[in-house]
XYZ file of C-alpha atoms in Angstrom:
403
model
C 72.801 154.386 30.450
C 74.675 153.898 34.255
C 73.882 151.640 36.421
C 75.160 151.455 39.785
C 73.628 149.028 42.328
C 74.342 148.823 46.829
C 73.078 145.848 48.552
C 73.970 146.982 52.243
C 75.067 144.006 54.668
C 72.239 143.648 56.259
C 70.134 142.892 53.236
C 67.614 145.685 54.213
C 68.290 148.299 52.056
C 69.512 148.677 49.002
C 71.191 152.347 46.892
C 70.596 152.584 43.573
C 72.282 155.310 40.958
C 70.844 155.440 37.500
C 71.791 157.965 34.773
C 70.156 156.915 31.510
C 70.546 160.133 28.912
C 71.720 160.187 25.223
C 74.974 161.953 24.253
C 75.050 165.434 24.376
C 71.687 165.870 26.133
C 72.028 167.375 29.711
C 71.376 165.201 32.204
C 68.085 165.081 34.179
C 67.301 166.820 37.263
C 65.447 163.703 38.915
C 69.352 161.903 38.416
C 71.178 163.966 41.114
C 68.214 162.767 43.753
C 68.202 159.705 42.989
C 71.815 158.870 43.287
C 71.593 158.970 47.053
C 67.646 156.902 46.965
C 68.031 154.312 49.391
C 65.532 151.217 48.069
C 63.258 149.717 50.660
C 59.771 148.441 50.869
C 57.994 151.590 50.955
C 60.048 153.481 48.524
C 59.533 150.386 45.807
C 56.787 152.394 44.261
C 58.304 155.918 44.142
C 61.461 154.060 42.765
C 59.264 152.213 39.496
C 57.650 155.282 38.899
C 61.178 156.979 38.678
C 62.538 154.477 36.971
C 59.833 154.386 34.125
C 59.923 158.191 33.894
C 63.695 157.856 32.910
C 63.364 155.268 30.694
C 61.318 157.331 29.052
C 63.485 159.953 28.307
C 66.078 157.860 26.774
C 66.566 156.222 23.715
C 67.102 152.605 25.138
C 63.543 152.526 26.160
C 63.379 147.748 26.397
C 67.199 147.922 28.074
C 66.361 150.062 31.078
C 62.826 148.220 31.158
C 64.728 144.872 30.933
C 66.905 146.035 33.816
C 64.395 147.498 36.141
C 62.454 144.040 35.967
C 65.603 142.284 36.668
C 66.580 144.464 39.761
C 63.156 143.845 40.849
C 63.427 140.249 41.141
C 66.764 139.908 42.238
C 65.830 141.841 45.134
C 62.680 139.351 45.429
C 64.481 136.427 45.687
C 67.191 137.678 48.091
C 63.977 138.434 50.756
C 62.647 135.687 50.085
C 66.047 133.941 51.105
C 66.628 135.653 54.081
C 63.161 134.822 55.512
C 62.787 131.684 54.526
C 66.137 129.664 54.526
C 66.536 129.030 58.211
C 66.176 125.468 59.037
C 63.298 124.737 61.773
C 64.038 125.258 65.842
C 64.764 121.805 67.458
C 62.827 121.182 70.529
C 63.815 118.815 73.340
C 66.180 119.248 76.168
C 70.068 119.047 77.529
C 71.869 120.671 80.321
C 74.701 123.100 79.550
C 77.782 123.757 81.444
C 75.760 125.923 83.925
C 74.379 123.006 84.835
C 69.756 124.788 83.262
C 68.052 122.427 81.117
C 68.070 124.282 77.332
C 65.510 123.042 74.739
C 67.305 122.890 72.242
C 67.157 125.795 69.701
C 64.505 127.337 72.022
C 63.874 129.001 75.550
C 65.275 127.722 78.676
C 64.198 126.079 81.460
C 65.390 125.857 84.931
C 65.839 122.224 86.406
C 63.327 122.879 88.929
C 60.724 123.869 86.543
C 58.086 121.002 86.313
C 58.808 117.346 85.600
C 57.973 116.290 81.948
C 56.611 113.181 82.832
C 58.097 111.568 85.965
C 56.303 108.044 85.852
C 53.229 110.157 84.700
C 51.418 109.228 81.396
C 49.998 112.221 79.447
C 46.502 112.189 79.702
C 46.354 109.173 82.708
C 46.855 109.538 86.095
C 50.287 108.215 87.808
C 50.247 104.557 87.685
C 48.020 103.646 85.689
C 49.868 103.542 82.294
C 51.092 99.976 81.761
C 54.551 99.069 81.515
C 55.854 96.343 78.584
C 59.519 96.292 76.883
C 61.040 99.644 78.617
C 58.227 101.949 77.510
C 55.114 103.034 79.030
C 52.143 102.227 76.986
C 49.405 104.780 77.513
C 47.296 103.782 74.813
C 47.285 107.810 73.780
C 46.428 108.323 69.973
C 48.863 111.034 70.193
C 51.880 108.676 70.720
C 53.358 107.576 68.025
C 55.343 104.957 69.802
C 51.881 103.459 71.419
C 49.508 103.709 68.786
C 48.840 100.758 66.218
C 50.459 101.528 63.209
C 47.199 101.941 60.190
C 45.987 104.687 57.794
C 45.031 106.878 60.566
C 48.641 106.928 61.745
C 50.216 107.157 57.906
C 47.736 110.662 56.870
C 48.983 112.065 60.138
C 52.971 111.713 58.935
C 52.143 113.006 55.381
C 50.246 115.895 56.679
C 53.216 116.934 59.185
C 55.770 115.999 56.286
C 54.032 118.252 54.063
C 53.768 121.020 56.979
C 57.269 120.821 57.137
C 57.933 121.229 53.592
C 55.290 124.513 53.884
C 57.176 125.955 56.344
C 60.798 125.024 54.919
C 62.167 123.019 52.380
C 61.779 120.401 49.936
C 65.678 119.854 49.283
C 66.705 116.463 51.180
C 63.126 114.917 51.610
C 63.472 112.552 49.031
C 64.094 109.216 51.605
C 61.865 111.045 54.316
C 58.934 111.438 51.536
C 59.224 107.978 50.038
C 58.690 105.880 53.517
C 56.172 108.506 54.707
C 54.286 107.674 50.971
C 54.724 103.615 51.068
C 54.804 103.094 55.097
C 51.936 101.105 55.189
C 53.697 98.975 52.173
C 57.455 99.098 54.249
C 56.092 97.503 57.657
C 53.712 95.048 56.040
C 56.425 93.678 53.717
C 59.139 93.627 56.099
C 60.816 90.050 57.047
C 60.088 88.839 60.374
C 64.023 89.882 61.490
C 63.514 93.334 60.832
C 59.934 95.024 61.711
C 60.227 98.433 63.001
C 56.762 98.667 64.757
C 56.012 102.627 63.716
C 58.630 104.155 61.526
C 60.545 102.521 58.416
C 62.962 104.736 56.047
C 64.128 102.775 52.924
C 67.473 102.420 51.151
C 69.599 103.013 55.024
C 72.226 100.168 55.445
C 71.187 98.027 58.346
C 72.809 95.338 60.190
C 72.090 94.096 63.982
C 75.565 95.761 65.551
C 77.465 97.916 64.274
C 80.542 98.952 64.642
C 81.885 101.975 67.141
C 83.420 103.841 64.424
C 79.642 104.246 63.465
C 78.894 107.374 66.142
C 82.765 107.493 66.943
C 83.018 110.641 68.862
C 79.695 109.894 71.080
C 81.127 106.316 71.950
C 84.467 107.453 73.115
C 82.625 110.407 74.608
C 80.375 107.588 76.624
C 83.424 105.416 77.825
C 85.379 108.089 79.114
C 82.132 109.306 81.433
C 82.158 105.935 82.537
C 83.027 106.676 86.309
C 80.726 109.550 86.665
C 77.146 107.829 85.357
C 78.575 104.519 87.060
C 78.765 106.780 90.533
C 75.543 108.457 89.539
C 73.812 105.038 88.712
C 75.252 103.157 91.925
C 73.408 106.661 94.168
C 69.794 106.533 92.228
C 69.736 102.790 92.444
C 71.238 101.547 96.128
C 67.402 102.138 97.581
C 65.879 99.741 94.835
C 64.642 96.443 96.932
C 65.482 93.313 95.923
C 62.172 91.485 96.393
C 59.318 90.878 94.082
C 55.912 93.138 95.021
C 58.600 95.783 96.717
C 57.411 98.946 95.901
C 59.834 101.308 93.834
C 61.695 104.296 94.766
C 60.994 107.652 92.763
C 61.928 107.780 89.651
C 62.248 103.992 88.542
C 60.321 101.917 86.332
C 59.430 97.763 86.290
C 58.993 96.558 83.127
C 56.624 93.692 82.039
C 59.092 90.735 81.418
C 57.889 86.738 80.939
C 60.083 85.928 83.946
C 62.464 88.023 86.596
C 62.810 91.942 86.946
C 63.791 94.740 84.680
C 63.929 98.271 85.573
C 64.793 101.651 84.087
C 64.923 104.708 85.288
C 64.792 107.250 82.894
C 66.238 110.919 81.795
C 64.082 110.901 78.804
C 61.673 109.234 77.810
C 60.016 109.290 74.132
C 61.980 112.369 73.946
C 60.252 114.533 76.955
C 62.852 115.010 79.672
C 62.151 113.877 82.884
C 63.255 116.664 85.125
C 63.108 115.342 88.231
C 65.465 112.025 87.610
C 67.403 114.404 85.360
C 68.464 116.655 88.791
C 69.615 113.571 90.413
C 71.576 112.646 87.761
C 73.019 115.979 87.020
C 76.891 114.261 85.319
C 75.026 112.214 83.485
C 72.250 114.890 82.066
C 75.513 117.135 81.446
C 77.079 114.097 79.055
C 73.700 114.006 76.786
C 74.342 117.861 76.559
C 77.138 116.948 74.989
C 76.437 113.925 72.799
C 76.280 115.228 68.858
C 73.802 112.219 67.828
C 71.571 112.007 70.725
C 67.953 111.820 69.239
C 66.806 114.780 71.989
C 64.201 116.198 69.519
C 61.233 113.495 68.725
C 59.751 110.427 70.158
C 62.173 107.851 69.363
C 64.886 109.539 71.637
C 65.547 108.088 75.000
C 68.269 107.693 77.840
C 68.261 105.823 80.669
C 69.620 103.218 83.150
C 68.771 99.866 82.343
C 68.478 96.897 85.333
C 67.882 93.425 84.742
C 67.908 91.356 87.905
C 69.327 87.478 88.104
C 67.153 85.226 86.098
C 65.382 87.436 83.959
C 64.267 87.238 80.289
C 63.258 90.262 77.969
C 60.975 88.820 75.695
C 61.359 89.302 72.074
C 60.462 92.701 70.390
C 61.050 95.234 67.820
C 61.816 98.888 68.524
C 59.684 101.151 66.501
C 62.166 102.781 63.912
C 65.429 101.917 61.804
C 66.233 105.665 62.557
C 68.084 105.203 65.365
C 70.988 103.106 66.795
C 70.659 102.310 70.078
C 73.583 102.361 72.514
C 74.127 100.592 75.279
C 77.150 101.672 77.826
C 78.349 98.714 80.305
C 78.010 99.623 83.810
C 77.786 96.551 85.906
C 77.933 93.030 83.760
C 78.265 89.745 85.793
C 78.449 86.029 84.102
C 76.119 85.139 82.136
C 74.647 87.708 80.846
C 73.893 88.323 77.124
C 71.963 90.371 73.610
C 70.660 88.441 70.927
C 69.589 91.081 68.353
C 68.616 90.000 64.658
C 69.912 86.194 66.098
C 73.370 87.478 66.352
C 74.656 87.079 70.316
C 76.836 90.076 71.828
C 78.153 90.221 75.466
C 78.291 93.679 77.102
C 81.437 94.904 78.580
C 81.880 97.485 81.984
C 83.238 100.260 79.800
C 82.510 99.827 76.658
C 79.307 100.396 74.231
C 77.898 98.199 72.127
C 75.786 99.928 69.220
C 72.831 97.976 67.872
C 69.472 98.361 65.898
C 66.712 97.616 67.820
C 64.412 97.577 64.867
C 65.938 93.953 64.057
C 64.411 91.158 66.754
C 66.107 91.402 70.370
C 65.974 89.830 73.510
C 68.177 90.447 76.304
C 68.847 87.948 79.310
C 70.605 87.613 83.002
C 71.630 83.657 83.919
C 73.994 84.421 86.334
C 73.325 84.070 90.175
C 71.546 85.584 92.825
C 75.084 86.946 93.985
C 76.865 87.711 90.663
C 74.255 91.040 91.207
C 72.211 92.552 88.182
C 73.612 93.837 85.076
C 73.091 97.419 84.534
C 73.792 99.260 81.333
C 73.156 103.546 80.554
C 71.186 102.997 77.510
C 70.887 106.250 74.713
C 69.589 106.593 71.461
C 71.800 108.023 68.661
C 70.895 108.607 65.132
C 71.854 106.095 62.461
C 75.220 107.492 61.159
C 73.194 107.621 57.402
C 70.401 110.067 58.231
C 71.697 112.976 56.500
C 71.089 116.407 59.172
C 68.220 117.467 56.526
C 66.647 114.059 57.027
C 66.894 114.504 61.333
C 65.508 117.638 61.329
C 62.163 116.628 59.022
C 62.103 113.333 61.570
C 62.261 115.613 64.544
C 58.993 118.372 63.251
C 57.306 114.852 62.239
C 57.751 113.292 65.471
C 57.301 116.093 67.776
C 56.576 114.768 71.377
C 52.589 115.867 71.300
C 52.571 116.074 67.698
């Protein structure tokens, strides 16, 4: 018995040539046609029927049957692998070199499209959301950052993970599965110095501050872009009022503090791009698109200009998760400003980045004089360097905005 197999590059078809005849006997007529037979989904039935006929005519019937079954199994595995082996598409947006807002892995939309946010919280009228610690607490059941952790949230996370695994794969999901399965225990048993409010991924190295080497490419890119980011910050900040009680210009938000004033200008808020603000800062938006580890696809990703006026104290608080590192690029840093994370104080520096894990208890303050002016940084959320690519895709799926 002789078996010849050819698989096309596209995987859409394969050619089979089968010659099975006892020594000294004439070759059956059907083999002349089988030599050029193309195997497709429609031709499987005819091929198997012809193969079985050839086996009956041959002395090695058991071997022929085994080869046919093996061939069918290989073909099935190949087709299944082609259909389900691709990674999930990522959502979120960034600006390409052409200046268009590109949804990661998805369709494109121009910056002139409808604004996804712009000070309006989903499901509530503009201005009605409570502002605190740089986030709009919309009190919506669909917002992971605003929802209180509990059994309902844990079940939603587990169902989302199961759905991801059914669509794609369980490979590399050990830590994510462990974290989702035991999320309630992790959040309740964490030491008070590090206590993320929404999601804790186990077995990640923890420290209040990280070396710039942890995300070297993105840190260096941000620092090289310092002049462009500073110029665009000044262009949107120049109209911000200096007096308390005066309405902020479009795009700026006031955050609750025990004293002083803390304002933010978001380009991405909880994974949702703010197109109106992005149009006003095109160079900054392009920089976001060039970052390799920016969390652009889930609710843990933010990018904004953050301003502390003199005399401001930000209340001690925890971030929502330990899967990210928050990066601050110093834009304007007068004396008397400090960031304290996990009890460790650090000072910003103009043109340089600070990387810290905001799931640790942290606070910031500006004790300078009015003459010193505000402290301003560009804040962006990057992936923790020890979160693997497969885990990032799964977390993007589980924590997709609006899921």
